[in-house]
Amino acid sequence: MTAKILSLNVNGRDETILCDGLTTLQEVLRDQLGLLTSVKDGCTQGGCGSCSVLVDGELWLSCLAPVAALAGRAVMTLEGLKQSAGIAAIQQSFIDNSAAQCGFCTPGMILTVKALLDANPEPSHDEILEALSGNLCRCTGYLPIVEAVKDAAARLSGGADAARASEGREG
Amino acid sequence: MAKLRGTGMAAVNYPTGMHLGGDPTMALVHATSSGSFVVTLSSVELGQGLKTVLAQIAAETLGVPLEAVVVDTGDTDTGPHCSGTGASRTTHRAGNAVIAAAKEARQEMLDVAAEMLEVSADDLVTDGKGNIHVKGVVEKSLPAAEVAAAGQFVYGKSISGRGIFLPPASKQDPETGESAPYSTQAHACTVVEVEVDTETGAVRVLSLKSVYEIGRQVNPELVKGQIVGGAWMGIGHALYETTAPYYPAIDHAPYDFLNYVIPGAAEMPEVQCEILEYPSETGPYGAKGVGEMVANAPIPAIVNAINNALDVCIGEIPVTPEVVLRALEEKARADGA
């Protein structure tokens, strides 16, 4: 297979990537670009959601995405989203609702929730379950995560002031 | 064809930790020059909250705030021995080891404070907020952090302690087989409601309600996390998860998350739990621990509820749709005969 050079915007920085036709976005993020390890390697076949990233704002499974098809697109991992709107409120909701135990699924969960709330700021219970259906969690039993999503939605729809207030809340 | 509902229950008595002999857990505690207290051990934090629980136990024994305790664990190259993070043993075993180590360190800390305040160490108490003062005389007080630093830099004392918990080995009576291999027992009972679709064989758990008697809860939020997570694991074991194929060839065994099916967020029922706290005599501050047992009672309770719904007697797990449909066929044959 022929190696190929392409440019990709990762977390706001233009990166030059060396890849072949089968190199996945997950491999590039974890191995080539300096340990973006919020992108987990749970199953490498799209079955667990732990490798989720945003590509131009859309939720993608990086383990199934051939990076060669992504030239010129903007990829965000949880590392790059630290300062972005809503992430701190989602993270705080996960903390306050004890929605993480071992933490392996958590980055993928948080990106899934970010993509859900960006598209649908007031999701119903069933819409939350559907959004989480591609993300496996082995510890929490999901109920705290569902609560965290509802909590995050409430914080964010309460406006920027409410979100800031809840983000500043002591844990 | 119908959707039938049933109710089932099951109970568990769970011995936390086993001591068949020679399985200690050790802990070391030392004060740093910044005034924090480091607990060193080799038990493993895997999300269950061991570091939080042991920090709480250490803070309680030392008499310092939780924020002053750092738990450094999980490196068996450098940490003192732990016989393993399993069998729900860590809160009980490591907790007792941490108490022993923290007691020794606390005594050393009070001895240094006694020299600084020119009083007897026996007259000193901690306020849990980071201060040591003379009993009944709050003004005669020193910050624990200052005492920790003075211990090292002025008095040449290492404020530290060693702890180990090694219960006596349980010998089996050769005549009766009787032995006493555990230090404490926790208890639980789970009641489950299910709905079974007799056309597809699919089972849905509608509610899962439990009562847990686990001694003193060191951290109620972590206890709740274990119980809700365990309810989910129980549903997985009861209805979905198996590595053994039902068919002769090993090729049919599941090998990934796409065919080793585990329940997702949408499969979770309403989960309720009540906690009873009957302190354990041998546990740290009365704790028994809550670990593996959280997945124990839900499994038979779910199977019992299915049997109740269908008036059958399924005795295997997981109760997949195929198992349900076979049981219904067998019942129809038996009823027809």
Short mmCIF file of C-alpha atoms in Angstrom, two decimals:
data_model
loop_
_atom_site.label_atom_id
_atom_site.label_comp_id
_atom_site.label_asym_id
_atom_site.label_seq_id
_atom_site.Cartn_x
_atom_site.Cartn_y
_atom_site.Cartn_z
CA MET A 1 0.00 0.00 0.00
CA THR A 2 1.26 3.46 -0.87
CA ALA A 3 2.02 5.83 1.92
CA LYS A 4 0.31 9.15 1.70
CA ILE A 5 0.86 12.55 3.28
CA LEU A 6 -2.16 14.62 4.17
CA SER A 7 -3.06 17.52 6.38
CA LEU A 8 -5.58 17.34 9.12
CA ASN A 9 -6.67 19.87 11.70
CA VAL A 10 -6.52 18.28 15.15
CA ASN A 11 -7.63 20.23 18.18
CA GLY A 12 -7.18 23.51 16.31
CA ARG A 13 -3.70 22.76 14.96
CA ASP A 14 -2.83 21.85 11.39
CA GLU A 15 -0.99 18.54 11.41
CA THR A 16 0.77 16.66 8.67
CA ILE A 17 -0.02 12.98 8.78
CA LEU A 18 1.77 10.05 7.20
CA CYS A 19 -0.71 7.28 6.54
CA ASP A 20 -1.74 4.50 4.23
CA GLY A 21 -5.22 3.62 3.09
CA LEU A 22 -5.98 1.59 6.20
CA THR A 23 -4.53 3.85 8.87
CA THR A 24 -7.34 4.76 11.23
CA LEU A 25 -7.93 8.13 12.80
CA GLN A 26 -7.61 6.40 16.17
CA GLU A 27 -4.05 5.23 15.39
CA VAL A 28 -3.07 8.71 14.26
CA LEU A 29 -4.50 10.40 17.35
CA ARG A 30 -3.11 7.93 19.86
CA ASP A 31 0.23 7.06 18.32
CA GLN A 32 1.34 9.68 15.78
CA LEU A 33 0.18 12.89 17.39
CA GLY A 34 1.68 12.62 20.83
CA LEU A 35 -0.57 10.58 23.04
CA LEU A 36 -4.06 11.97 22.70
CA THR A 37 -5.10 9.20 25.05
CA SER A 38 -8.60 10.44 25.80
CA VAL A 39 -9.23 8.53 22.57
CA LYS A 40 -9.47 5.02 24.02
CA ASP A 41 -8.87 1.74 22.27
CA GLY A 42 -11.69 -0.46 23.56
CA CYS A 43 -12.50 -2.82 20.72
CA THR A 44 -11.14 -1.38 17.44
CA GLN A 45 -14.32 -2.30 15.63
CA GLY A 46 -16.94 0.29 16.45
CA GLY A 47 -18.54 -1.73 19.22
CA CYS A 48 -17.88 0.31 22.35
CA GLY A 49 -17.81 4.06 21.65
CA SER A 50 -14.72 4.69 23.77
CA CYS A 51 -12.75 6.11 20.81
CA SER A 52 -15.36 8.76 19.95
CA VAL A 53 -14.17 12.09 18.54
CA LEU A 54 -15.85 15.01 16.81
CA VAL A 55 -15.15 15.51 13.09
CA ASP A 56 -16.39 18.93 12.02
CA GLY A 57 -18.64 18.80 15.07
CA GLU A 58 -20.11 15.38 14.26
CA LEU A 59 -19.64 12.31 16.46
CA TRP A 60 -17.33 9.75 14.82
CA LEU A 61 -15.85 6.44 15.91
CA SER A 62 -12.18 7.09 15.27
CA CYS A 63 -11.33 3.36 15.16
CA LEU A 64 -13.47 2.93 12.04
CA ALA A 65 -12.46 6.13 10.28
CA PRO A 66 -9.75 5.76 7.60
CA VAL A 67 -7.73 8.92 8.08
CA ALA A 68 -7.03 9.12 4.34
CA ALA A 69 -10.67 10.11 3.84
CA LEU A 70 -10.44 12.98 6.30
CA ALA A 71 -7.95 15.30 4.56
CA GLY A 72 -8.56 18.91 5.46
CA ARG A 73 -11.21 18.19 8.06
CA ALA A 74 -11.23 19.37 11.68
CA VAL A 75 -10.98 16.71 14.41
CA MET A 76 -11.57 17.44 18.07
CA THR A 77 -10.68 15.08 20.90
CA LEU A 78 -11.62 15.70 24.51
CA GLU A 79 -8.16 17.25 25.05
CA GLY A 80 -8.93 19.92 22.47
CA LEU A 81 -12.43 20.58 23.74
CA LYS A 82 -11.35 21.57 27.24
CA GLN A 83 -12.17 25.22 26.64
CA SER A 84 -15.19 24.73 24.41
CA ALA A 85 -18.74 25.68 25.27
CA GLY A 86 -20.54 23.28 27.55
CA ILE A 87 -17.72 20.79 28.16
CA ALA A 88 -17.02 21.98 31.71
CA ALA A 89 -20.72 21.76 32.57
CA ILE A 90 -20.92 18.22 31.19
CA GLN A 91 -17.78 17.19 33.09
CA GLN A 92 -19.10 18.73 36.30
CA SER A 93 -22.42 16.92 35.83
CA PHE A 94 -20.53 13.63 35.49
CA ILE A 95 -18.62 14.38 38.71
CA ASP A 96 -21.67 15.49 40.68
CA ASN A 97 -23.70 12.45 39.61
CA SER A 98 -20.86 9.94 40.18
CA ALA A 99 -21.14 8.99 36.52
CA ALA A 100 -17.59 7.65 36.25
CA GLN A 101 -15.92 4.77 38.04
CA CYS A 102 -12.92 3.32 36.20
CA GLY A 103 -13.14 6.18 33.71
CA PHE A 104 -12.28 4.26 30.55
CA CYS A 105 -15.60 5.02 28.82
CA THR A 106 -15.83 8.56 30.19
CA PRO A 107 -14.11 10.59 27.41
CA GLY A 108 -16.26 8.88 24.77
CA MET A 109 -19.35 9.38 26.90
CA ILE A 110 -18.63 13.08 27.35
CA LEU A 111 -18.10 13.62 23.62
CA THR A 112 -21.30 11.70 22.89
CA VAL A 113 -23.18 13.93 25.33
CA LYS A 114 -21.56 17.05 23.84
CA ALA A 115 -22.68 16.01 20.33
CA LEU A 116 -26.18 15.20 21.63
CA LEU A 117 -26.65 18.48 23.50
CA ASP A 118 -25.20 20.56 20.65
CA ALA A 119 -27.82 19.07 18.32
CA ASN A 120 -30.64 18.73 20.84
CA PRO A 121 -30.31 20.91 23.96
CA GLU A 122 -33.36 19.41 25.69
CA PRO A 123 -33.34 15.70 24.91
CA SER A 124 -36.07 13.40 26.21
CA HIS A 125 -35.24 10.35 28.35
CA ASP A 126 -35.55 8.07 25.30
CA GLU A 127 -33.42 10.38 23.16
CA ILE A 128 -30.70 10.22 25.83
CA LEU A 129 -30.85 6.41 25.86
CA GLU A 130 -30.61 6.34 22.08
CA ALA A 131 -27.65 8.72 22.09
CA LEU A 132 -25.83 6.56 24.65
CA SER A 133 -26.65 3.29 22.86
CA GLY A 134 -23.28 3.14 21.12
CA ASN A 135 -21.24 3.68 24.28
CA LEU A 136 -20.55 0.79 26.63
CA CYS A 137 -19.89 1.24 30.34
CA ARG A 138 -18.83 -1.70 32.50
CA CYS A 139 -18.99 -0.05 35.93
CA THR A 140 -21.76 2.42 36.58
CA GLY A 141 -24.89 0.65 35.38
CA TYR A 142 -25.63 3.72 33.20
CA LEU A 143 -28.23 5.25 35.52
CA PRO A 144 -25.78 7.85 36.92
CA ILE A 145 -24.70 8.69 33.36
CA VAL A 146 -28.30 9.24 32.25
CA GLU A 147 -28.78 11.49 35.29
CA ALA A 148 -25.60 13.38 34.40
CA VAL A 149 -26.88 14.02 30.88
CA LYS A 150 -30.17 15.42 32.22
CA ASP A 151 -28.24 17.52 34.73
CA ALA A 152 -25.90 18.86 32.02
CA ALA A 153 -28.85 19.68 29.74
CA ALA A 154 -30.51 21.60 32.57
CA ARG A 155 -27.32 23.50 33.38
CA LEU A 156 -26.70 24.43 29.77
CA SER A 157 -30.26 25.36 28.90
CA GLY A 158 -30.34 27.50 32.04
CA GLY A 159 -28.11 29.88 30.08
CA ALA A 160 -24.46 30.78 30.31
CA ASP A 161 -24.84 32.31 33.76
CA ALA A 162 -26.35 29.17 35.26
CA ALA A 163 -23.70 27.04 33.57
CA ARG A 164 -20.91 29.24 34.91
CA ALA A 165 -22.46 29.12 38.36
CA SER A 166 -22.70 25.34 38.29
CA GLU A 167 -19.17 25.01 36.89
CA GLY A 168 -17.87 27.08 39.77
CA ARG A 169 -19.71 24.92 42.26
CA GLU A 170 -17.44 23.10 44.64
CA GLY A 171 -17.55 19.30 44.30
CA MET B 1 -48.53 -15.08 22.55
CA ALA B 2 -48.33 -12.62 25.35
CA LYS B 3 -46.15 -10.50 27.54
CA LEU B 4 -46.13 -12.15 30.95
CA ARG B 5 -44.94 -10.59 34.16
CA GLY B 6 -43.32 -12.30 37.11
CA THR B 7 -41.62 -11.50 40.38
CA GLY B 8 -38.59 -13.21 41.86
CA MET B 9 -36.35 -12.82 44.85
CA ALA B 10 -32.98 -14.03 46.02
CA ALA B 11 -30.71 -13.39 48.98
CA VAL B 12 -26.98 -13.55 49.55
CA ASN B 13 -24.72 -13.90 52.56
CA TYR B 14 -21.35 -12.62 51.48
CA PRO B 15 -18.11 -13.20 53.37
CA THR B 16 -15.86 -10.24 52.61
CA GLY B 17 -12.29 -11.42 52.31
CA MET B 18 -11.13 -14.98 52.87
CA HIS B 19 -8.30 -16.07 55.11
CA LEU B 20 -7.25 -19.56 54.37
CA GLY B 21 -3.85 -18.56 55.71
CA GLY B 22 -1.02 -16.22 54.78
CA ASP B 23 -2.87 -13.51 52.90
CA PRO B 24 -2.02 -10.22 54.59
CA THR B 25 -2.48 -6.68 53.39
CA MET B 26 0.01 -4.06 54.55
CA ALA B 27 0.01 -0.27 54.65
CA LEU B 28 2.54 2.43 55.49
CA VAL B 29 1.72 6.00 56.48
CA HIS B 30 4.16 8.88 56.60
CA ALA B 31 3.95 12.65 56.97
CA THR B 32 5.62 14.74 54.29
CA SER B 33 7.29 18.09 54.94
CA SER B 34 4.30 19.82 53.34
CA GLY B 35 2.06 18.43 56.06
CA SER B 36 0.24 15.85 53.97
CA PHE B 37 0.03 12.25 55.09
CA VAL B 38 0.81 9.63 52.47
CA VAL B 39 -0.71 6.17 52.71
CA THR B 40 1.35 3.68 50.72
CA LEU B 41 0.03 0.26 49.80
CA SER B 42 -0.40 -2.09 46.85
CA SER B 43 -4.15 -2.60 46.62
CA VAL B 44 -5.56 -1.50 43.27
CA GLU B 45 -7.92 1.38 42.55
CA LEU B 46 -10.03 0.31 39.58
CA GLY B 47 -12.88 2.75 39.90
CA GLN B 48 -14.55 1.18 42.92
CA GLY B 49 -13.28 4.04 45.09
CA LEU B 50 -10.60 2.33 47.18
CA LYS B 51 -8.42 5.45 47.31
CA THR B 52 -11.32 7.53 48.62
CA VAL B 53 -12.36 4.95 51.21
CA LEU B 54 -8.82 4.43 52.49
CA ALA B 55 -8.14 8.17 52.58
CA GLN B 56 -11.28 8.58 54.69
CA ILE B 57 -10.18 5.81 57.06
CA ALA B 58 -6.66 7.26 57.34
CA ALA B 59 -7.98 10.80 57.94
CA GLU B 60 -10.35 9.55 60.62
CA THR B 61 -7.61 7.67 62.47
CA LEU B 62 -4.95 10.36 62.12
CA GLY B 63 -7.45 13.06 63.05
CA VAL B 64 -6.60 15.23 60.04
CA PRO B 65 -8.81 16.52 57.19
CA LEU B 66 -9.45 14.24 54.22
CA GLU B 67 -7.65 16.71 51.96
CA ALA B 68 -4.44 16.16 53.94
CA VAL B 69 -4.28 12.48 52.96
CA VAL B 70 -2.72 11.18 49.76
CA VAL B 71 -3.16 7.51 48.87
CA ASP B 72 -0.25 6.16 46.83
CA THR B 73 -1.13 2.68 45.70
CA GLY B 74 -1.05 0.12 42.96
CA ASP B 75 2.68 -0.31 42.38
CA THR B 76 3.62 -3.74 43.67
CA ASP B 77 7.30 -3.11 42.81
CA THR B 78 7.60 -0.54 45.55
CA GLY B 79 4.54 -0.78 47.79
CA PRO B 80 4.13 -2.99 50.85
CA HIS B 81 2.49 -6.34 50.20
CA CYS B 82 -1.20 -6.77 49.41
CA SER B 83 -2.61 -10.25 48.88
CA GLY B 84 -4.93 -8.96 46.22
CA THR B 85 -7.74 -6.59 45.40
CA GLY B 86 -10.50 -9.15 45.15
CA ALA B 87 -13.09 -11.10 47.13
CA SER B 88 -14.44 -7.73 48.32
CA ARG B 89 -11.59 -7.75 50.81
CA THR B 90 -10.03 -4.32 50.42
CA THR B 91 -12.24 -2.10 52.59
CA HIS B 92 -11.99 -4.67 55.37
CA ARG B 93 -8.38 -5.85 55.03
CA ALA B 94 -6.60 -2.75 53.72
CA GLY B 95 -8.84 -0.59 55.91
CA ASN B 96 -7.64 -2.43 59.02
CA ALA B 97 -4.01 -2.19 57.85
CA VAL B 98 -4.40 1.55 57.26
CA ILE B 99 -5.90 2.04 60.71
CA ALA B 100 -2.93 0.23 62.30
CA ALA B 101 -0.41 2.32 60.34
CA ALA B 102 -2.26 5.58 60.96
CA LYS B 103 -2.47 4.87 64.70
CA GLU B 104 1.30 4.46 64.91
CA ALA B 105 1.87 7.64 62.87
CA ARG B 106 -0.68 9.53 64.96
CA GLN B 107 1.12 8.57 68.17
CA GLU B 108 4.41 9.79 66.73
CA MET B 109 2.73 13.05 65.67
CA LEU B 110 1.25 13.57 69.13
CA ASP B 111 4.63 12.83 70.74
CA VAL B 112 6.24 15.61 68.68
CA ALA B 113 3.36 17.98 69.42
CA ALA B 114 3.73 17.15 73.12
CA GLU B 115 7.37 18.25 73.04
CA MET B 116 6.44 21.44 71.18
CA LEU B 117 3.61 22.33 73.58
CA GLU B 118 5.46 21.02 76.65
CA VAL B 119 2.56 18.82 77.72
CA SER B 120 1.94 15.08 77.93
CA ALA B 121 0.97 13.41 74.65
CA ASP B 122 -1.85 11.69 76.55
CA ASP B 123 -3.50 15.09 77.02
CA LEU B 124 -3.53 15.92 73.29
CA VAL B 125 -6.44 15.53 70.89
CA THR B 126 -6.96 16.23 67.19
CA ASP B 127 -9.88 18.31 65.95
CA GLY B 128 -10.15 16.67 62.53
CA LYS B 129 -9.61 20.06 60.90
CA GLY B 130 -5.85 19.90 60.87
CA ASN B 131 -5.07 21.01 64.45
CA ILE B 132 -3.77 19.32 67.57
CA HIS B 133 -4.70 20.85 70.90
CA VAL B 134 -4.66 20.16 74.61
CA LYS B 135 -7.83 18.41 75.74
CA GLY B 136 -10.27 21.11 76.84
CA VAL B 137 -7.86 23.95 75.98
CA VAL B 138 -8.49 24.83 72.34
CA GLU B 139 -6.12 27.83 72.48
CA LYS B 140 -3.14 25.59 73.21
CA SER B 141 -3.09 24.34 69.64
CA LEU B 142 -0.75 23.56 66.75
CA PRO B 143 -1.45 22.84 63.10
CA ALA B 144 -0.69 19.18 62.28
CA ALA B 145 1.25 20.36 59.21
CA GLU B 146 3.57 22.40 61.46
CA VAL B 147 4.06 19.42 63.75
CA ALA B 148 4.87 17.22 60.75
CA ALA B 149 7.52 19.67 59.55
CA ALA B 150 8.96 20.18 63.05
CA GLY B 151 9.16 16.42 63.50
CA GLN B 152 11.52 16.17 60.57
CA PHE B 153 13.48 19.41 60.78
CA VAL B 154 13.68 20.08 64.52
CA TYR B 155 13.07 16.91 66.50
CA GLY B 156 14.55 14.32 64.17
CA LYS B 157 11.42 12.19 64.35
CA SER B 158 9.87 10.34 61.44
CA ILE B 159 6.13 10.75 61.77
CA SER B 160 5.18 7.44 60.25
CA GLY B 161 3.50 4.16 60.94
CA ARG B 162 3.35 0.56 59.79
CA GLY B 163 0.23 -1.53 59.55
CA ILE B 164 -0.60 -5.08 58.60
CA PHE B 165 -3.77 -7.11 58.78
CA LEU B 166 -3.24 -10.84 58.86
CA PRO B 167 -6.11 -12.77 60.40
CA PRO B 168 -5.23 -16.17 61.84
CA ALA B 169 -5.32 -18.95 59.26
CA SER B 170 -8.53 -20.91 59.31
CA LYS B 171 -7.86 -24.59 59.92
CA GLN B 172 -10.38 -27.07 58.70
CA ASP B 173 -11.63 -29.65 61.18
CA PRO B 174 -10.74 -32.98 59.56
CA GLU B 175 -13.83 -34.65 61.03
CA THR B 176 -16.53 -32.10 60.27
CA GLY B 177 -14.94 -29.96 57.54
CA GLU B 178 -15.82 -26.96 59.63
CA SER B 179 -13.69 -23.83 59.34
CA ALA B 180 -13.99 -20.09 59.84
CA PRO B 181 -12.43 -18.66 56.71
CA TYR B 182 -13.83 -15.15 56.86
CA SER B 183 -13.96 -12.24 59.28
CA THR B 184 -17.36 -10.81 58.56
CA GLN B 185 -20.46 -11.41 56.47
CA ALA B 186 -22.53 -8.89 54.57
CA HIS B 187 -26.09 -9.66 53.49
CA ALA B 188 -28.49 -8.64 50.77
CA CYS B 189 -31.86 -9.47 49.32
CA THR B 190 -33.11 -8.50 45.86
CA VAL B 191 -36.64 -8.50 44.45
CA VAL B 192 -37.03 -8.26 40.70
CA GLU B 193 -39.99 -7.79 38.38
CA VAL B 194 -39.65 -8.94 34.76
CA GLU B 195 -41.75 -9.00 31.63
CA VAL B 196 -41.25 -11.91 29.24
CA ASP B 197 -42.37 -11.81 25.63
CA THR B 198 -43.52 -15.36 24.93
CA GLU B 199 -43.32 -14.82 21.17
CA THR B 200 -39.71 -13.62 20.99
CA GLY B 201 -38.40 -14.98 24.29
CA ALA B 202 -37.02 -11.55 25.17
CA VAL B 203 -36.90 -10.67 28.86
CA ARG B 204 -37.10 -7.15 30.17
CA VAL B 205 -36.25 -6.35 33.79
CA LEU B 206 -38.79 -3.79 34.98
CA SER B 207 -37.52 -3.08 38.46
CA LEU B 208 -34.75 -4.28 40.73
CA LYS B 209 -35.06 -3.47 44.41
CA SER B 210 -32.58 -4.52 47.07
CA VAL B 211 -31.79 -4.23 50.72
CA TYR B 212 -28.10 -4.39 51.67
CA GLU B 213 -26.68 -4.97 55.14
CA ILE B 214 -23.02 -4.07 54.76
CA GLY B 215 -21.93 -2.81 58.15
CA ARG B 216 -20.98 0.82 58.43
CA GLN B 217 -20.88 2.60 55.06
CA VAL B 218 -17.55 4.35 54.74
CA ASN B 219 -18.83 6.29 51.72
CA PRO B 220 -22.55 6.05 50.90
CA GLU B 221 -22.16 7.54 47.40
CA LEU B 222 -19.59 4.88 46.48
CA VAL B 223 -21.82 2.17 48.00
CA LYS B 224 -24.69 3.34 45.79
CA GLY B 225 -22.35 3.29 42.77
CA GLN B 226 -21.37 -0.31 43.51
CA ILE B 227 -24.99 -1.39 43.94
CA VAL B 228 -26.33 0.23 40.74
CA GLY B 229 -23.34 -1.04 38.76
CA GLY B 230 -23.80 -4.50 40.28
CA ALA B 231 -27.48 -4.52 39.36
CA TRP B 232 -26.44 -3.92 35.76
CA MET B 233 -23.78 -6.66 35.92
CA GLY B 234 -26.39 -9.02 37.36
CA ILE B 235 -28.72 -8.29 34.45
CA GLY B 236 -25.86 -8.96 32.05
CA HIS B 237 -25.05 -12.32 33.64
CA ALA B 238 -28.69 -13.34 33.98
CA LEU B 239 -29.85 -12.48 30.47
CA TYR B 240 -26.98 -11.90 28.04
CA GLU B 241 -23.39 -12.71 28.84
CA THR B 242 -21.70 -15.99 28.08
CA THR B 243 -18.40 -17.04 26.59
CA ALA B 244 -19.63 -20.58 26.02
CA PRO B 245 -21.33 -21.31 22.72
CA TYR B 246 -24.60 -23.16 22.69
CA TYR B 247 -23.53 -25.00 19.57
CA PRO B 248 -20.84 -27.62 19.12
CA ALA B 249 -18.22 -25.55 17.33
CA ILE B 250 -16.03 -23.06 19.16
CA ASP B 251 -16.48 -20.74 16.15
CA HIS B 252 -19.86 -19.84 17.57
CA ALA B 253 -18.34 -18.44 20.74
CA PRO B 254 -18.63 -14.68 21.04
CA TYR B 255 -15.37 -12.84 20.57
CA ASP B 256 -16.20 -9.13 20.63
CA PHE B 257 -18.70 -6.56 21.85
CA LEU B 258 -20.84 -7.06 18.78
CA ASN B 259 -21.70 -10.66 19.63
CA TYR B 260 -20.78 -10.84 23.31
CA VAL B 261 -23.90 -8.94 24.21
CA ILE B 262 -24.03 -6.81 27.32
CA PRO B 263 -26.95 -4.66 28.39
CA GLY B 264 -26.91 -1.02 27.41
CA ALA B 265 -28.36 2.11 28.97
CA ALA B 266 -31.82 1.31 27.61
CA GLU B 267 -31.90 -2.11 29.31
CA MET B 268 -31.57 -0.65 32.81
CA PRO B 269 -34.69 -0.89 34.96
CA GLU B 270 -35.64 1.20 37.92
CA VAL B 271 -33.08 0.36 40.65
CA GLN B 272 -33.77 1.02 44.30
CA CYS B 273 -31.71 0.12 47.33
CA GLU B 274 -32.03 0.45 51.06
CA ILE B 275 -28.98 0.16 53.29
CA LEU B 276 -28.90 -1.37 56.76
CA GLU B 277 -25.79 -0.73 58.82
CA TYR B 278 -25.03 -3.31 61.51
CA PRO B 279 -21.41 -2.56 62.35
CA SER B 280 -18.93 -5.41 61.94
CA GLU B 281 -16.85 -6.12 65.03
CA THR B 282 -13.76 -6.87 62.95
CA GLY B 283 -14.19 -4.22 60.25
CA PRO B 284 -12.56 -0.78 60.08
CA TYR B 285 -15.00 1.55 61.84
CA GLY B 286 -17.59 -1.21 61.55
CA ALA B 287 -17.38 -1.58 57.76
CA LYS B 288 -17.93 -4.93 56.06
CA GLY B 289 -17.47 -3.83 52.47
CA VAL B 290 -19.65 -4.08 49.40
CA GLY B 291 -18.08 -5.50 46.27
CA GLU B 292 -18.84 -8.68 44.39
CA MET B 293 -22.05 -9.29 46.30
CA VAL B 294 -23.86 -6.58 44.36
CA ALA B 295 -24.05 -8.85 41.31
CA ASN B 296 -24.92 -11.98 43.31
CA ALA B 297 -28.55 -11.65 44.36
CA PRO B 298 -29.84 -9.98 41.15
CA ILE B 299 -28.96 -13.02 39.00
CA PRO B 300 -31.06 -15.71 40.74
CA ALA B 301 -33.77 -13.12 41.45
CA ILE B 302 -34.12 -12.45 37.72
CA VAL B 303 -34.19 -16.17 36.87
CA ASN B 304 -36.78 -16.75 39.60
CA ALA B 305 -38.90 -13.91 38.22
CA ILE B 306 -38.78 -15.46 34.72
CA ASN B 307 -39.76 -18.85 36.13
CA ASN B 308 -42.58 -17.15 38.04
CA ALA B 309 -43.79 -15.37 34.91
CA LEU B 310 -43.78 -18.49 32.71
CA ASP B 311 -44.43 -21.22 35.29
CA VAL B 312 -41.29 -23.02 34.16
CA CYS B 313 -38.07 -24.06 35.93
CA ILE B 314 -35.09 -22.64 34.08
CA GLY B 315 -31.90 -23.43 35.98
CA GLU B 316 -29.18 -21.99 33.76
CA ILE B 317 -27.79 -18.58 32.87
CA PRO B 318 -27.87 -16.56 30.76
CA VAL B 319 -31.58 -16.87 30.08
CA THR B 320 -31.38 -15.84 26.44
CA PRO B 321 -34.47 -15.70 24.23
CA GLU B 322 -33.55 -19.16 22.98
CA VAL B 323 -33.52 -20.57 26.52
CA VAL B 324 -36.92 -19.00 27.18
CA LEU B 325 -38.45 -20.37 23.99
CA ARG B 326 -37.07 -23.86 24.60
CA ALA B 327 -38.49 -23.81 28.14
CA LEU B 328 -41.88 -22.74 26.78
CA GLU B 329 -41.81 -25.51 24.17
CA GLU B 330 -40.95 -28.08 26.80
CA LYS B 331 -43.74 -26.83 29.03
CA ALA B 332 -46.23 -26.98 26.15
CA ARG B 333 -45.17 -30.57 25.44
CA ALA B 334 -45.47 -31.51 29.12
CA ASP B 335 -48.87 -29.78 29.43
CA GLY B 336 -50.09 -31.55 26.29
CA ALA B 337 -48.94 -34.95 27.52
#
